[in-house]
Amino acid sequence: MGAAGFLRVLAVDDEPPALDELAYHLRADPRVARLHTAGDATEALRVLRDGDVDVVFLDIRMPGLDGMELARVLRRFARPPAIVFVTAYDDGAVDAFDLGATDYVRKPVRAERLAESLRRVIGARVVPSHPAALARAEEDPTIPIELAGTTRMLPRSAVRWVEAQGDYARLHTADGSHLVRVSLATLAERWADAGFVRIHRSYLVQLKLIAELRLVNSGYVVVVDSAELPVSRRHTRELKDKLVRAAKQDWSR
């Protein structure tokens, strides 16, 4: 990164009008010291071979090596650049942040939205890479959510429980809920190590937040934040075992 936080930037998009618009907005930002452009992944790798960049603004759907595949290549660099995905689609957001993307911007791009991305890039790259800070980031990853046309990052720790809604999932937090394009099964697999447990085909719950497991006429329910969520028969025994083990661990501390 250059002095005073100025950035060396690479913009990659296979559609010339979209690339021109992205480049126009980036050049207009005073924090951008140098801007390179590329029309595909091969050209982007050529630019990166010839010199370092701080951040790559990257389209996802491109012929040949697409944006996700290029991002995986960039992660293996000795000094990987920050990645900001710029795309017309929202179905890659979860995978993008699994790859460690700094931001995810929806097309058509707006100057103020790109300015926010640059602020995030600078903030992420000037924070000291202390092992404890890195560990905290790994322990509490973010998931992108859409709010009024803007993609925001929601910490996983803010999610209390998750409800399946078709191919989507609704994340319930203490102050609201957010719909994201990812299946409940995917979240159950990715978040199992973070204490989230499947209690029903339609519900995923943070185990430590279960206040009560109650038997009602139709079966068991759990209480989380005063909400009663059904527990299916196939998950009841496993849930009881996990609650007992969690209680024993708490008492043994």
PDB file of C-alpha atoms in Angstrom:
ATOM      1  CA  MET A   1       0.000   0.000   0.000  1.00  0.00           C
ATOM      2  CA  GLY A   2       1.292   3.434  -0.892  1.00  0.00           C
ATOM      3  CA  ALA A   3       1.849   6.328   1.473  1.00  0.00           C
ATOM      4  CA  ALA A   4      -1.136   7.953   3.187  1.00  0.00           C
ATOM      5  CA  GLY A   5      -3.290   4.935   2.437  1.00  0.00           C
ATOM      6  CA  PHE A   6      -3.351   5.436  -1.339  1.00  0.00           C
ATOM      7  CA  LEU A   7      -4.111   2.248  -3.181  1.00  0.00           C
ATOM      8  CA  ARG A   8      -2.866   0.338  -6.180  1.00  0.00           C
ATOM      9  CA  VAL A   9      -6.033  -1.071  -7.737  1.00  0.00           C
ATOM     10  CA  LEU A  10      -6.855  -3.633 -10.418  1.00  0.00           C
ATOM     11  CA  ALA A  11     -10.354  -3.710 -11.947  1.00  0.00           C
ATOM     12  CA  VAL A  12     -11.383  -6.883 -13.823  1.00  0.00           C
ATOM     13  CA  ASP A  13     -14.519  -7.249 -15.960  1.00  0.00           C
ATOM     14  CA  ASP A  14     -15.097  -8.914 -19.340  1.00  0.00           C
ATOM     15  CA  GLU A  15     -17.779  -6.377 -20.347  1.00  0.00           C
ATOM     16  CA  PRO A  16     -16.094  -3.161 -21.610  1.00  0.00           C
ATOM     17  CA  PRO A  17     -18.942  -0.772 -20.638  1.00  0.00           C
ATOM     18  CA  ALA A  18     -19.035  -2.171 -17.098  1.00  0.00           C
ATOM     19  CA  LEU A  19     -15.239  -2.033 -16.842  1.00  0.00           C
ATOM     20  CA  ASP A  20     -15.173   1.563 -18.118  1.00  0.00           C
ATOM     21  CA  GLU A  21     -17.782   2.624 -15.560  1.00  0.00           C
ATOM     22  CA  LEU A  22     -15.968   0.894 -12.722  1.00  0.00           C
ATOM     23  CA  ALA A  23     -12.645   2.427 -13.778  1.00  0.00           C
ATOM     24  CA  TYR A  24     -14.199   5.884 -14.048  1.00  0.00           C
ATOM     25  CA  HIS A  25     -15.459   5.813 -10.457  1.00  0.00           C
ATOM     26  CA  LEU A  26     -12.223   4.356  -9.093  1.00  0.00           C
ATOM     27  CA  ARG A  27     -10.047   6.938 -10.858  1.00  0.00           C
ATOM     28  CA  ALA A  28     -12.187   9.699  -9.373  1.00  0.00           C
ATOM     29  CA  ASP A  29     -11.424   8.554  -5.815  1.00  0.00           C
ATOM     30  CA  PRO A  30      -8.385  10.365  -4.354  1.00  0.00           C
ATOM     31  CA  ARG A  31      -7.302   7.256  -2.436  1.00  0.00           C
ATOM     32  CA  VAL A  32      -6.545   5.403  -5.678  1.00  0.00           C
ATOM     33  CA  ALA A  33      -2.920   6.065  -6.591  1.00  0.00           C
ATOM     34  CA  ARG A  34      -2.742   3.756  -9.603  1.00  0.00           C
ATOM     35  CA  LEU A  35      -5.407   1.851 -11.520  1.00  0.00           C
ATOM     36  CA  HIS A  36      -4.948  -1.121 -13.847  1.00  0.00           C
ATOM     37  CA  THR A  37      -7.749  -2.732 -15.829  1.00  0.00           C
ATOM     38  CA  ALA A  38      -8.146  -6.217 -17.286  1.00  0.00           C
ATOM     39  CA  GLY A  39     -10.800  -7.832 -19.463  1.00  0.00           C
ATOM     40  CA  ASP A  40     -10.354 -11.371 -18.175  1.00  0.00           C
ATOM     41  CA  ALA A  41      -8.495 -13.481 -15.628  1.00  0.00           C
ATOM     42  CA  THR A  42      -5.532 -14.140 -17.906  1.00  0.00           C
ATOM     43  CA  GLU A  43      -4.924 -10.427 -18.417  1.00  0.00           C
ATOM     44  CA  ALA A  44      -5.408  -9.829 -14.687  1.00  0.00           C
ATOM     45  CA  LEU A  45      -2.747 -12.400 -13.800  1.00  0.00           C
ATOM     46  CA  ARG A  46      -0.400 -10.744 -16.287  1.00  0.00           C
ATOM     47  CA  VAL A  47      -0.875  -7.411 -14.509  1.00  0.00           C
ATOM     48  CA  LEU A  48      -0.302  -9.037 -11.126  1.00  0.00           C
ATOM     49  CA  ARG A  49       2.833 -10.756 -12.396  1.00  0.00           C
ATOM     50  CA  ASP A  50       4.330  -7.393 -13.353  1.00  0.00           C
ATOM     51  CA  GLY A  51       3.635  -5.646 -10.030  1.00  0.00           C
ATOM     52  CA  ASP A  52       1.826  -5.699  -6.709  1.00  0.00           C
ATOM     53  CA  VAL A  53      -1.683  -4.335  -6.223  1.00  0.00           C
ATOM     54  CA  ASP A  54      -3.507  -3.711  -2.971  1.00  0.00           C
ATOM     55  CA  VAL A  55      -7.030  -4.575  -4.079  1.00  0.00           C
ATOM     56  CA  VAL A  56      -8.732  -6.293  -7.012  1.00  0.00           C
ATOM     57  CA  PHE A  57     -12.277  -5.244  -7.957  1.00  0.00           C
ATOM     58  CA  LEU A  58     -13.457  -8.419  -9.615  1.00  0.00           C
ATOM     59  CA  ASP A  59     -16.459  -9.463 -11.681  1.00  0.00           C
ATOM     60  CA  ILE A  60     -17.658 -13.024 -10.985  1.00  0.00           C
ATOM     61  CA  ARG A  61     -19.215 -14.277 -14.210  1.00  0.00           C
ATOM     62  CA  MET A  62     -16.499 -14.186 -16.852  1.00  0.00           C
ATOM     63  CA  PRO A  63     -15.589 -16.630 -19.629  1.00  0.00           C
ATOM     64  CA  GLY A  64     -12.692 -18.965 -18.965  1.00  0.00           C
ATOM     65  CA  LEU A  65     -11.426 -18.573 -15.414  1.00  0.00           C
ATOM     66  CA  ASP A  66     -14.292 -16.867 -13.568  1.00  0.00           C
ATOM     67  CA  GLY A  67     -14.006 -14.438 -10.666  1.00  0.00           C
ATOM     68  CA  MET A  68     -14.377 -17.054  -7.940  1.00  0.00           C
ATOM     69  CA  GLU A  69     -11.667 -19.223  -9.475  1.00  0.00           C
ATOM     70  CA  LEU A  70      -9.357 -16.236  -9.897  1.00  0.00           C
ATOM     71  CA  ALA A  71      -9.935 -15.272  -6.267  1.00  0.00           C
ATOM     72  CA  ARG A  72      -8.851 -18.757  -5.180  1.00  0.00           C
ATOM     73  CA  VAL A  73      -5.642 -18.299  -7.175  1.00  0.00           C
ATOM     74  CA  LEU A  74      -5.037 -14.896  -5.582  1.00  0.00           C
ATOM     75  CA  ARG A  75      -5.417 -16.347  -2.092  1.00  0.00           C
ATOM     76  CA  ARG A  76      -2.326 -18.457  -2.714  1.00  0.00           C
ATOM     77  CA  PHE A  77      -0.137 -15.417  -3.402  1.00  0.00           C
ATOM     78  CA  ALA A  78       2.572 -14.693  -0.843  1.00  0.00           C
ATOM     79  CA  ARG A  79       1.030 -11.220  -0.450  1.00  0.00           C
ATOM     80  CA  PRO A  80      -2.573 -11.636  -1.630  1.00  0.00           C
ATOM     81  CA  PRO A  81      -4.476  -8.482  -2.556  1.00  0.00           C
ATOM     82  CA  ALA A  82      -7.820  -7.645  -1.011  1.00  0.00           C
ATOM     83  CA  ILE A  83     -10.776  -8.817  -3.102  1.00  0.00           C
ATOM     84  CA  VAL A  84     -13.935  -6.837  -3.786  1.00  0.00           C
ATOM     85  CA  PHE A  85     -16.447  -8.667  -5.962  1.00  0.00           C
ATOM     86  CA  VAL A  86     -18.502  -6.470  -8.296  1.00  0.00           C
ATOM     87  CA  THR A  87     -21.402  -8.353  -9.852  1.00  0.00           C
ATOM     88  CA  ALA A  88     -24.995  -8.100 -11.015  1.00  0.00           C
ATOM     89  CA  TYR A  89     -25.921 -11.222  -9.049  1.00  0.00           C
ATOM     90  CA  ASP A  90     -26.328 -11.963  -5.345  1.00  0.00           C
ATOM     91  CA  ASP A  91     -26.110 -15.762  -5.475  1.00  0.00           C
ATOM     92  CA  GLY A  92     -22.335 -15.770  -4.979  1.00  0.00           C
ATOM     93  CA  ALA A  93     -22.204 -13.629  -1.864  1.00  0.00           C
ATOM     94  CA  VAL A  94     -21.780 -16.414   0.670  1.00  0.00           C
ATOM     95  CA  ASP A  95     -19.051 -18.138  -1.370  1.00  0.00           C
ATOM     96  CA  ALA A  96     -17.361 -14.762  -1.842  1.00  0.00           C
ATOM     97  CA  PHE A  97     -17.025 -14.176   1.867  1.00  0.00           C
ATOM     98  CA  ASP A  98     -15.939 -17.766   2.429  1.00  0.00           C
ATOM     99  CA  LEU A  99     -13.032 -16.803   0.176  1.00  0.00           C
ATOM    100  CA  GLY A 100     -12.212 -13.884   2.452  1.00  0.00           C
ATOM    101  CA  ALA A 101     -13.591 -11.111   0.240  1.00  0.00           C
ATOM    102  CA  THR A 102     -13.486  -7.656   1.782  1.00  0.00           C
ATOM    103  CA  ASP A 103     -16.712  -6.557   0.115  1.00  0.00           C
ATOM    104  CA  TYR A 104     -19.414  -7.550  -2.364  1.00  0.00           C
ATOM    105  CA  VAL A 105     -20.835  -4.772  -4.545  1.00  0.00           C
ATOM    106  CA  ARG A 106     -23.913  -5.078  -6.718  1.00  0.00           C
ATOM    107  CA  LYS A 107     -24.084  -3.605 -10.198  1.00  0.00           C
ATOM    108  CA  PRO A 108     -24.837  -0.977 -11.359  1.00  0.00           C
ATOM    109  CA  VAL A 109     -22.018   0.470  -9.300  1.00  0.00           C
ATOM    110  CA  ARG A 110     -22.389   3.800  -7.524  1.00  0.00           C
ATOM    111  CA  ALA A 111     -19.552   6.117  -6.559  1.00  0.00           C
ATOM    112  CA  GLU A 112     -20.572   6.232  -2.891  1.00  0.00           C
ATOM    113  CA  ARG A 113     -20.771   2.432  -2.709  1.00  0.00           C
ATOM    114  CA  LEU A 114     -17.274   2.046  -4.180  1.00  0.00           C
ATOM    115  CA  ALA A 115     -16.038   4.692  -1.744  1.00  0.00           C
ATOM    116  CA  GLU A 116     -17.369   2.545   1.101  1.00  0.00           C
ATOM    117  CA  SER A 117     -15.532  -0.482  -0.340  1.00  0.00           C
ATOM    118  CA  LEU A 118     -12.274   1.439  -0.432  1.00  0.00           C
ATOM    119  CA  ARG A 119     -12.782   2.467   3.194  1.00  0.00           C
ATOM    120  CA  ARG A 120     -13.218  -1.198   4.110  1.00  0.00           C
ATOM    121  CA  VAL A 121     -10.134  -2.206   2.170  1.00  0.00           C
ATOM    122  CA  ILE A 122      -8.008   0.446   3.872  1.00  0.00           C
ATOM    123  CA  GLY A 123      -9.419  -0.427   7.285  1.00  0.00           C
ATOM    124  CA  ALA A 124      -8.783  -4.144   6.783  1.00  0.00           C
ATOM    125  CA  ARG A 125      -5.217  -3.645   5.593  1.00  0.00           C
ATOM    126  CA  VAL A 126      -4.047  -1.121   8.183  1.00  0.00           C
ATOM    127  CA  VAL A 127      -5.295  -3.116  11.171  1.00  0.00           C
ATOM    128  CA  PRO A 128      -2.246  -4.783  12.787  1.00  0.00           C
ATOM    129  CA  SER A 129      -2.180  -8.475  11.981  1.00  0.00           C
ATOM    130  CA  HIS A 130      -1.898  -9.475  15.633  1.00  0.00           C
ATOM    131  CA  PRO A 131      -2.544 -13.214  16.080  1.00  0.00           C
ATOM    132  CA  ALA A 132      -5.338 -12.538  18.571  1.00  0.00           C
ATOM    133  CA  ALA A 133      -7.074 -10.174  16.163  1.00  0.00           C
ATOM    134  CA  LEU A 134      -6.770 -12.664  13.320  1.00  0.00           C
ATOM    135  CA  ALA A 135      -8.115 -15.432  15.538  1.00  0.00           C
ATOM    136  CA  ARG A 136     -11.158 -13.347  16.456  1.00  0.00           C
ATOM    137  CA  ALA A 137     -11.876 -12.676  12.770  1.00  0.00           C
ATOM    138  CA  GLU A 138     -11.672 -16.378  11.982  1.00  0.00           C
ATOM    139  CA  GLU A 139     -13.885 -17.268  14.937  1.00  0.00           C
ATOM    140  CA  ASP A 140     -16.615 -14.795  13.985  1.00  0.00           C
ATOM    141  CA  PRO A 141     -16.884 -14.577  10.193  1.00  0.00           C
ATOM    142  CA  THR A 142     -19.454 -12.370   8.517  1.00  0.00           C
ATOM    143  CA  ILE A 143     -22.295 -13.168   6.166  1.00  0.00           C
ATOM    144  CA  PRO A 144     -23.488 -10.621   3.576  1.00  0.00           C
ATOM    145  CA  ILE A 145     -27.035  -9.303   3.823  1.00  0.00           C
ATOM    146  CA  GLU A 146     -28.945  -6.842   1.672  1.00  0.00           C
ATOM    147  CA  LEU A 147     -30.257  -3.684   3.320  1.00  0.00           C
ATOM    148  CA  ALA A 148     -31.896  -1.054   1.101  1.00  0.00           C
ATOM    149  CA  GLY A 149     -29.820  -2.091  -1.899  1.00  0.00           C
ATOM    150  CA  THR A 150     -26.538  -2.161   0.022  1.00  0.00           C
ATOM    151  CA  THR A 151     -24.653  -5.294   1.014  1.00  0.00           C
ATOM    152  CA  ARG A 152     -23.723  -5.265   4.695  1.00  0.00           C
ATOM    153  CA  MET A 153     -21.723  -7.778   6.697  1.00  0.00           C
ATOM    154  CA  LEU A 154     -23.537  -9.442   9.588  1.00  0.00           C
ATOM    155  CA  PRO A 155     -21.314 -11.171  12.180  1.00  0.00           C
ATOM    156  CA  ARG A 156     -22.242 -14.810  12.636  1.00  0.00           C
ATOM    157  CA  SER A 157     -22.279 -14.227  16.396  1.00  0.00           C
ATOM    158  CA  ALA A 158     -25.305 -11.945  15.937  1.00  0.00           C
ATOM    159  CA  VAL A 159     -27.410 -14.803  14.548  1.00  0.00           C
ATOM    160  CA  ARG A 160     -29.667 -16.415  17.150  1.00  0.00           C
ATOM    161  CA  TRP A 161     -31.463 -18.947  14.970  1.00  0.00           C
ATOM    162  CA  VAL A 162     -32.059 -19.663  11.293  1.00  0.00           C
ATOM    163  CA  GLU A 163     -35.259 -20.562   9.483  1.00  0.00           C
ATOM    164  CA  ALA A 164     -35.432 -22.266   6.086  1.00  0.00           C
ATOM    165  CA  GLN A 165     -37.479 -20.528   3.411  1.00  0.00           C
ATOM    166  CA  GLY A 166     -37.182 -22.576   0.235  1.00  0.00           C
ATOM    167  CA  ASP A 167     -33.724 -22.128  -1.247  1.00  0.00           C
ATOM    168  CA  TYR A 168     -33.169 -19.191   1.104  1.00  0.00           C
ATOM    169  CA  ALA A 169     -32.540 -18.893   4.833  1.00  0.00           C
ATOM    170  CA  ARG A 170     -33.831 -16.250   7.216  1.00  0.00           C
ATOM    171  CA  LEU A 171     -31.294 -15.227   9.847  1.00  0.00           C
ATOM    172  CA  HIS A 172     -32.918 -14.115  13.085  1.00  0.00           C
ATOM    173  CA  THR A 173     -30.985 -11.669  15.267  1.00  0.00           C
ATOM    174  CA  ALA A 174     -31.852  -9.855  18.470  1.00  0.00           C
ATOM    175  CA  ASP A 175     -33.239  -6.886  16.533  1.00  0.00           C
ATOM    176  CA  GLY A 176     -34.710  -8.352  13.362  1.00  0.00           C
ATOM    177  CA  SER A 177     -34.275 -10.894  10.584  1.00  0.00           C
ATOM    178  CA  HIS A 178     -32.537 -11.024   7.217  1.00  0.00           C
ATOM    179  CA  LEU A 179     -33.146 -13.218   4.184  1.00  0.00           C
ATOM    180  CA  VAL A 180     -30.048 -14.595   2.449  1.00  0.00           C
ATOM    181  CA  ARG A 181     -29.674 -16.773  -0.625  1.00  0.00           C
ATOM    182  CA  VAL A 182     -28.148 -19.845   0.960  1.00  0.00           C
ATOM    183  CA  SER A 183     -29.784 -23.099   2.022  1.00  0.00           C
ATOM    184  CA  LEU A 184     -30.255 -24.127   5.630  1.00  0.00           C
ATOM    185  CA  ALA A 185     -28.342 -27.344   4.925  1.00  0.00           C
ATOM    186  CA  THR A 186     -25.323 -25.336   3.766  1.00  0.00           C
ATOM    187  CA  LEU A 187     -25.343 -23.169   6.887  1.00  0.00           C
ATOM    188  CA  ALA A 188     -25.812 -26.224   9.114  1.00  0.00           C
ATOM    189  CA  GLU A 189     -22.668 -27.764   7.630  1.00  0.00           C
ATOM    190  CA  ARG A 190     -20.573 -24.593   7.714  1.00  0.00           C
ATOM    191  CA  TRP A 191     -21.650 -23.426  11.171  1.00  0.00           C
ATOM    192  CA  ALA A 192     -21.661 -26.744  13.049  1.00  0.00           C
ATOM    193  CA  ASP A 193     -18.284 -26.023  14.648  1.00  0.00           C
ATOM    194  CA  ALA A 194     -19.621 -22.659  15.872  1.00  0.00           C
ATOM    195  CA  GLY A 195     -22.324 -24.289  18.010  1.00  0.00           C
ATOM    196  CA  PHE A 196     -25.273 -24.204  15.630  1.00  0.00           C
ATOM    197  CA  VAL A 197     -27.406 -27.349  15.756  1.00  0.00           C
ATOM    198  CA  ARG A 198     -30.147 -28.646  13.489  1.00  0.00           C
ATOM    199  CA  ILE A 199     -33.354 -29.147  15.471  1.00  0.00           C
ATOM    200  CA  HIS A 200     -35.744 -29.544  12.548  1.00  0.00           C
ATOM    201  CA  ARG A 201     -35.580 -29.666   8.766  1.00  0.00           C
ATOM    202  CA  SER A 202     -36.549 -25.982   8.841  1.00  0.00           C
ATOM    203  CA  TYR A 203     -34.601 -24.697  11.869  1.00  0.00           C
ATOM    204  CA  LEU A 204     -31.001 -24.208  12.920  1.00  0.00           C
ATOM    205  CA  VAL A 205     -30.306 -22.864  16.415  1.00  0.00           C
ATOM    206  CA  GLN A 206     -27.318 -21.598  18.382  1.00  0.00           C
ATOM    207  CA  LEU A 207     -27.125 -24.267  21.108  1.00  0.00           C
ATOM    208  CA  LYS A 208     -25.939 -21.962  23.903  1.00  0.00           C
ATOM    209  CA  LEU A 209     -28.962 -19.682  23.386  1.00  0.00           C
ATOM    210  CA  ILE A 210     -31.563 -22.384  24.037  1.00  0.00           C
ATOM    211  CA  ALA A 211     -33.278 -21.300  27.230  1.00  0.00           C
ATOM    212  CA  GLU A 212     -35.670 -24.235  27.485  1.00  0.00           C
ATOM    213  CA  LEU A 213     -36.534 -27.602  25.945  1.00  0.00           C
ATOM    214  CA  ARG A 214     -40.220 -28.209  26.547  1.00  0.00           C
ATOM    215  CA  LEU A 215     -42.584 -31.113  25.858  1.00  0.00           C
ATOM    216  CA  VAL A 216     -45.889 -30.017  24.344  1.00  0.00           C
ATOM    217  CA  ASN A 217     -48.800 -31.965  22.891  1.00  0.00           C
ATOM    218  CA  SER A 218     -47.284 -32.269  19.437  1.00  0.00           C
ATOM    219  CA  GLY A 219     -43.724 -32.953  20.610  1.00  0.00           C
ATOM    220  CA  TYR A 220     -40.782 -30.923  21.846  1.00  0.00           C
ATOM    221  CA  VAL A 221     -40.055 -27.252  21.310  1.00  0.00           C
ATOM    222  CA  VAL A 222     -37.077 -25.115  22.253  1.00  0.00           C
ATOM    223  CA  VAL A 223     -37.315 -21.544  23.480  1.00  0.00           C
ATOM    224  CA  VAL A 224     -34.897 -18.991  22.048  1.00  0.00           C
ATOM    225  CA  ASP A 225     -35.490 -15.297  22.732  1.00  0.00           C
ATOM    226  CA  SER A 226     -39.112 -16.094  23.718  1.00  0.00           C
ATOM    227  CA  ALA A 227     -39.709 -17.787  20.339  1.00  0.00           C
ATOM    228  CA  GLU A 228     -40.877 -21.419  20.435  1.00  0.00           C
ATOM    229  CA  LEU A 229     -39.266 -23.491  17.696  1.00  0.00           C
ATOM    230  CA  PRO A 230     -40.295 -27.087  16.921  1.00  0.00           C
ATOM    231  CA  VAL A 231     -37.910 -29.980  17.408  1.00  0.00           C
ATOM    232  CA  SER A 232     -38.448 -32.919  15.074  1.00  0.00           C
ATOM    233  CA  ARG A 233     -38.437 -36.449  16.468  1.00  0.00           C
ATOM    234  CA  ARG A 234     -35.315 -37.400  14.522  1.00  0.00           C
ATOM    235  CA  HIS A 235     -33.361 -34.550  16.144  1.00  0.00           C
ATOM    236  CA  THR A 236     -34.741 -34.799  19.694  1.00  0.00           C
ATOM    237  CA  ARG A 237     -32.321 -37.353  21.166  1.00  0.00           C
ATOM    238  CA  GLU A 238     -29.254 -35.726  19.596  1.00  0.00           C
ATOM    239  CA  LEU A 239     -30.342 -32.311  20.857  1.00  0.00           C
ATOM    240  CA  LYS A 240     -30.862 -33.634  24.403  1.00  0.00           C
ATOM    241  CA  ASP A 241     -27.403 -35.199  24.371  1.00  0.00           C
ATOM    242  CA  LYS A 242     -25.812 -31.958  23.197  1.00  0.00           C
ATOM    243  CA  LEU A 243     -27.619 -29.931  25.845  1.00  0.00           C
ATOM    244  CA  VAL A 244     -26.490 -32.334  28.564  1.00  0.00           C
ATOM    245  CA  ARG A 245     -22.872 -32.266  27.356  1.00  0.00           C
ATOM    246  CA  ALA A 246     -22.928 -28.477  27.173  1.00  0.00           C
ATOM    247  CA  ALA A 247     -24.304 -28.253  30.721  1.00  0.00           C
ATOM    248  CA  LYS A 248     -21.608 -30.622  32.028  1.00  0.00           C
ATOM    249  CA  GLN A 249     -18.896 -28.537  30.394  1.00  0.00           C
ATOM    250  CA  ASP A 250     -20.286 -25.373  31.984  1.00  0.00           C
ATOM    251  CA  TRP A 251     -20.333 -26.993  35.443  1.00  0.00           C
ATOM    252  CA  SER A 252     -16.806 -28.344  35.082  1.00  0.00           C
ATOM    253  CA  ARG A 253     -15.284 -24.938  34.436  1.00  0.00           C
TER     254      ARG A 253
END
